mmCIF file of C-alpha atoms in Angstrom:
data_model
loop_
_atom_site.group_PDB
_atom_site.id
_atom_site.type_symbol
_atom_site.label_atom_id
_atom_site.label_comp_id
_atom_site.label_asym_id
_atom_site.label_seq_id
_atom_site.Cartn_x
_atom_site.Cartn_y
_atom_site.Cartn_z
ATOM 1 C CA MET A 1285 0.016 -0.228 0.073
ATOM 2 C CA ILE A 1286 1.459 3.108 -0.985
ATOM 3 C CA ASN A 1287 1.410 6.243 1.948
ATOM 4 C CA ARG A 1288 -0.964 8.339 0.081
ATOM 5 C CA ASP A 1289 0.983 11.293 2.521
ATOM 6 C CA MET A 1290 4.520 10.934 0.612
ATOM 7 C CA ASP A 1291 5.604 13.633 -1.631
ATOM 8 C CA ILE A 1292 3.562 12.694 -4.448
ATOM 9 C CA PHE A 1293 4.845 15.088 -6.818
ATOM 10 C CA SER A 1294 8.514 14.684 -6.443
ATOM 11 C CA ASN A 1295 10.445 14.056 -9.599
ATOM 12 C CA GLN A 1296 9.345 10.589 -10.946
ATOM 13 C CA TYR A 1297 7.489 9.382 -8.246
ATOM 14 C CA ALA A 1298 4.916 7.994 -9.886
ATOM 15 C CA THR A 1299 7.607 6.411 -12.930
ATOM 16 C CA GLU A 1300 9.497 4.768 -10.138
ATOM 17 C CA ILE A 1301 6.778 2.752 -8.548
ATOM 18 C CA ILE A 1302 5.388 1.424 -11.762
ATOM 19 C CA TRP A 1303 8.632 0.580 -13.436
ATOM 20 C CA LYS A 1304 9.510 -1.468 -10.114
ATOM 21 C CA SER A 1305 6.171 -3.447 -10.112
ATOM 22 C CA PHE A 1306 6.752 -4.355 -13.669
ATOM 23 C CA LEU A 1307 10.786 -5.300 -13.699
ATOM 24 C CA PRO A 1308 9.906 -8.347 -12.358
ATOM 25 C CA PHE A 1309 7.635 -9.343 -15.567
ATOM 26 C CA ILE A 1310 10.610 -8.030 -17.610
ATOM 27 C CA LYS A 1311 13.253 -9.549 -15.479
ATOM 28 C CA ALA A 1312 11.135 -12.982 -16.284
ATOM 29 C CA THR A 1313 11.486 -15.842 -18.010
ATOM 30 C CA GLU A 1314 9.211 -16.738 -20.881
ATOM 31 C CA GLY A 1315 7.664 -19.608 -19.498
ATOM 32 C CA GLU A 1316 6.898 -16.168 -16.563
ATOM 33 C CA ILE A 1317 5.803 -13.709 -18.790
ATOM 34 C CA VAL A 1318 2.967 -16.319 -19.948
ATOM 35 C CA LYS A 1319 1.543 -16.401 -16.708
ATOM 36 C CA VAL A 1320 0.830 -12.898 -16.485
ATOM 37 C CA GLY A 1321 -2.399 -12.178 -15.569
ATOM 38 C CA VAL A 1322 -2.880 -16.048 -14.851
ATOM 39 C CA VAL A 1323 -1.131 -17.376 -12.222
ATOM 40 C CA LEU A 1324 0.688 -13.717 -11.536
ATOM 41 C CA PRO A 1325 -1.313 -11.206 -10.913
ATOM 42 C CA ILE A 1326 -0.515 -7.698 -13.064
ATOM 43 C CA PRO A 1327 0.054 -4.906 -10.982
ATOM 44 C CA GLN A 1328 -2.569 -2.539 -9.900
ATOM 45 C CA PHE A 1329 -2.579 1.239 -8.918
ATOM 46 C CA GLU A 1330 -4.110 3.705 -7.070
ATOM 47 C CA ASP A 1331 -5.681 6.634 -9.223
ATOM 48 C CA PHE A 1332 -3.471 9.225 -7.772
ATOM 49 C CA VAL A 1333 -0.385 7.226 -9.063
ATOM 50 C CA VAL A 1334 -2.094 6.657 -12.744
ATOM 51 C CA ALA A 1335 -2.281 10.430 -12.148
ATOM 52 C CA GLN A 1336 1.077 11.331 -11.460
ATOM 53 C CA LEU A 1337 2.593 9.371 -13.956
ATOM 54 C CA CYS A 1338 0.661 10.996 -16.576
ATOM 55 C CA THR A 1339 1.654 14.851 -15.440
ATOM 56 C CA GLU A 1340 5.177 13.195 -15.261
ATOM 57 C CA THR A 1341 4.840 12.181 -18.808
ATOM 58 C CA LEU A 1342 3.457 15.169 -19.952
ATOM 59 C CA THR A 1343 6.056 17.097 -18.254
ATOM 60 C CA ASN A 1344 9.004 14.977 -19.933
ATOM 61 C CA ILE A 1345 7.411 15.216 -23.188
ATOM 62 C CA THR A 1346 7.278 19.365 -22.864
ATOM 63 C CA ARG A 1347 10.932 19.347 -21.764
ATOM 64 C CA TYR A 1348 12.287 17.262 -24.299
ATOM 65 C CA PRO A 1349 9.715 17.806 -27.811
ATOM 66 C CA LYS A 1350 10.700 15.466 -30.065
ATOM 67 C CA SER A 1351 8.918 16.523 -33.321
ATOM 68 C CA MET A 1352 11.617 15.123 -35.268
ATOM 69 C CA ILE A 1353 14.370 12.559 -34.339
ATOM 70 C CA GLU A 1354 17.510 11.319 -35.538
ATOM 71 C CA ILE A 1355 19.153 8.094 -35.111
ATOM 72 C CA ASN A 1356 22.798 7.743 -35.322
ATOM 73 C CA ASP A 1357 23.250 4.808 -33.077
ATOM 74 C CA SER A 1358 22.674 1.024 -33.776
ATOM 75 C CA GLY A 1359 20.338 -1.027 -31.418
ATOM 76 C CA TYR A 1360 17.054 0.815 -31.317
ATOM 77 C CA TYR A 1361 14.572 -1.226 -31.853
ATOM 78 C CA VAL A 1362 10.968 -0.254 -33.153
ATOM 79 C CA VAL A 1363 7.787 -1.620 -31.332
ATOM 80 C CA GLY A 1364 4.170 -1.403 -33.571
ATOM 81 C CA ASP A 1365 0.746 -2.396 -32.680
ATOM 82 C CA ILE A 1366 0.947 -3.533 -29.167
ATOM 83 C CA HIS A 1367 -2.965 -2.831 -28.848
ATOM 84 C CA GLY A 1368 -3.518 -3.003 -25.516
ATOM 85 C CA ASN A 1369 -1.341 -6.712 -25.178
ATOM 86 C CA ILE A 1370 1.057 -6.342 -22.276
ATOM 87 C CA ILE A 1371 1.756 -10.094 -22.472
ATOM 88 C CA ASP A 1372 3.447 -9.131 -26.074
ATOM 89 C CA LEU A 1373 4.680 -5.601 -24.510
ATOM 90 C CA LEU A 1374 6.432 -7.343 -21.885
ATOM 91 C CA ARG A 1375 7.993 -9.689 -23.707
ATOM 92 C CA ILE A 1376 9.323 -7.867 -26.145
ATOM 93 C CA VAL A 1377 10.926 -5.077 -23.257
ATOM 94 C CA SER A 1378 12.086 -8.331 -21.316
ATOM 95 C CA LYS A 1379 13.853 -8.900 -24.507
ATOM 96 C CA ILE A 1380 15.068 -5.906 -25.324
ATOM 97 C CA TYR A 1381 15.852 -4.916 -21.641
ATOM 98 C CA GLN A 1382 17.850 -8.192 -20.681
ATOM 99 C CA GLU A 1383 20.181 -7.828 -24.610
ATOM 100 C CA SER A 1384 20.938 -4.766 -23.896
ATOM 101 C CA GLU A 1385 24.573 -3.736 -22.509
ATOM 102 C CA ASP A 1386 23.921 -1.606 -19.829
ATOM 103 C CA ASN A 1387 20.313 -2.114 -19.445
ATOM 104 C CA ILE A 1388 19.236 1.345 -21.055
ATOM 105 C CA PRO A 1389 16.742 0.429 -23.512
ATOM 106 C CA LYS A 1390 16.995 1.944 -27.095
ATOM 107 C CA ILE A 1391 13.199 1.901 -28.341
ATOM 108 C CA ILE A 1392 11.290 3.707 -30.599
ATOM 109 C CA PHE A 1393 6.868 3.106 -30.310
ATOM 110 C CA LEU A 1394 5.235 3.364 -33.423
ATOM 111 C CA GLY A 1395 2.008 4.114 -31.570
ATOM 112 C CA ASP A 1396 -1.550 1.958 -31.115
ATOM 113 C CA TYR A 1397 -1.042 0.950 -27.530
ATOM 114 C CA VAL A 1398 -4.550 1.038 -27.284
ATOM 115 C CA ASP A 1399 -7.297 -0.948 -28.490
ATOM 116 C CA ARG A 1400 -8.121 -4.168 -28.944
ATOM 117 C CA GLY A 1401 -6.564 -6.321 -25.644
ATOM 118 C CA HIS A 1402 -7.187 -6.156 -22.181
ATOM 119 C CA PHE A 1403 -4.767 -4.710 -20.626
ATOM 120 C CA SER A 1404 -4.989 -1.066 -22.663
ATOM 121 C CA LEU A 1405 -4.271 0.596 -19.258
ATOM 122 C CA GLU A 1406 -1.666 -1.089 -18.040
ATOM 123 C CA VAL A 1407 0.782 -0.988 -21.751
ATOM 124 C CA VAL A 1408 0.197 3.183 -21.340
ATOM 125 C CA LEU A 1409 1.845 2.874 -17.768
ATOM 126 C CA LEU A 1410 4.600 0.974 -18.656
ATOM 127 C CA ILE A 1411 5.577 2.587 -22.085
ATOM 128 C CA PHE A 1412 4.940 6.182 -19.891
ATOM 129 C CA ALA A 1413 7.201 4.560 -17.198
ATOM 130 C CA LEU A 1414 10.024 3.237 -20.024
ATOM 131 C CA TYR A 1415 9.811 7.391 -21.546
ATOM 132 C CA ASN A 1416 9.913 8.853 -18.414
ATOM 133 C CA LYS A 1417 12.840 6.564 -17.127
ATOM 134 C CA TYR A 1418 15.054 6.926 -20.442
ATOM 135 C CA PRO A 1419 13.966 9.816 -22.236
ATOM 136 C CA ASN A 1420 16.895 9.934 -24.225
ATOM 137 C CA THR A 1421 16.360 6.546 -25.596
ATOM 138 C CA VAL A 1422 12.867 5.576 -26.168
ATOM 139 C CA VAL A 1423 10.280 7.365 -28.220
ATOM 140 C CA MET A 1424 6.368 7.648 -28.281
ATOM 141 C CA LEU A 1425 4.937 8.359 -32.019
ATOM 142 C CA ARG A 1426 1.586 8.211 -32.150
ATOM 143 C CA GLY A 1427 -0.634 5.966 -33.954
ATOM 144 C CA ASN A 1428 -4.179 6.397 -35.097
ATOM 145 C CA HIS A 1429 -5.863 5.128 -31.928
ATOM 146 C CA GLU A 1430 -3.511 8.208 -29.972
ATOM 147 C CA PHE A 1431 -5.754 11.110 -31.568
ATOM 148 C CA GLY A 1432 -8.850 12.247 -30.131
ATOM 149 C CA ARG A 1433 -11.957 12.294 -31.567
ATOM 150 C CA SER A 1434 -13.663 15.458 -33.490
#
C-alpha cells in the first residue's frame, strides 16, 4: 500500500513505483511471462499514482519535445501496434532489456498502444514509465488510436 502522505509531486515518483512494479516481469523468463494475468497478478495502482505518472509524462514530453528524431546509433528496436496486449509488450521489453549491455533500452514505439487488448491501461503505464525513465532512448510516436476523436 502506498502512503498517500508521501511527496507524490517529487520528480519521477510515480514512474519509479510503476517501473519497479513491472521490473520483475521484465526480468522474467518467457515461461513466467505467459503466466502474467493468469497465475501472476498484473500490478494495479491507485488512481493518484496513475494521475501522477501522466503528469510526469506530460512534463517530460514538453521538456524533451521530439517533432523529429535522428537516430545515429545502432541497436534501436522499433515496436508497433501493441493494441493493449500486455503479454506481448512484456515479452518485447524483456528481450530488449535483457539484451542491452547497460540495461538501457533503445526503443521507438510506433503508436497504437491501446484498443483491442484487455490491458490498454497497463500497456500505457509501462510505456510511459519507460519513456520517463529513459527519455533520451525511448521514443513514443502517435498511432491512429492515440488521436482524440473530433
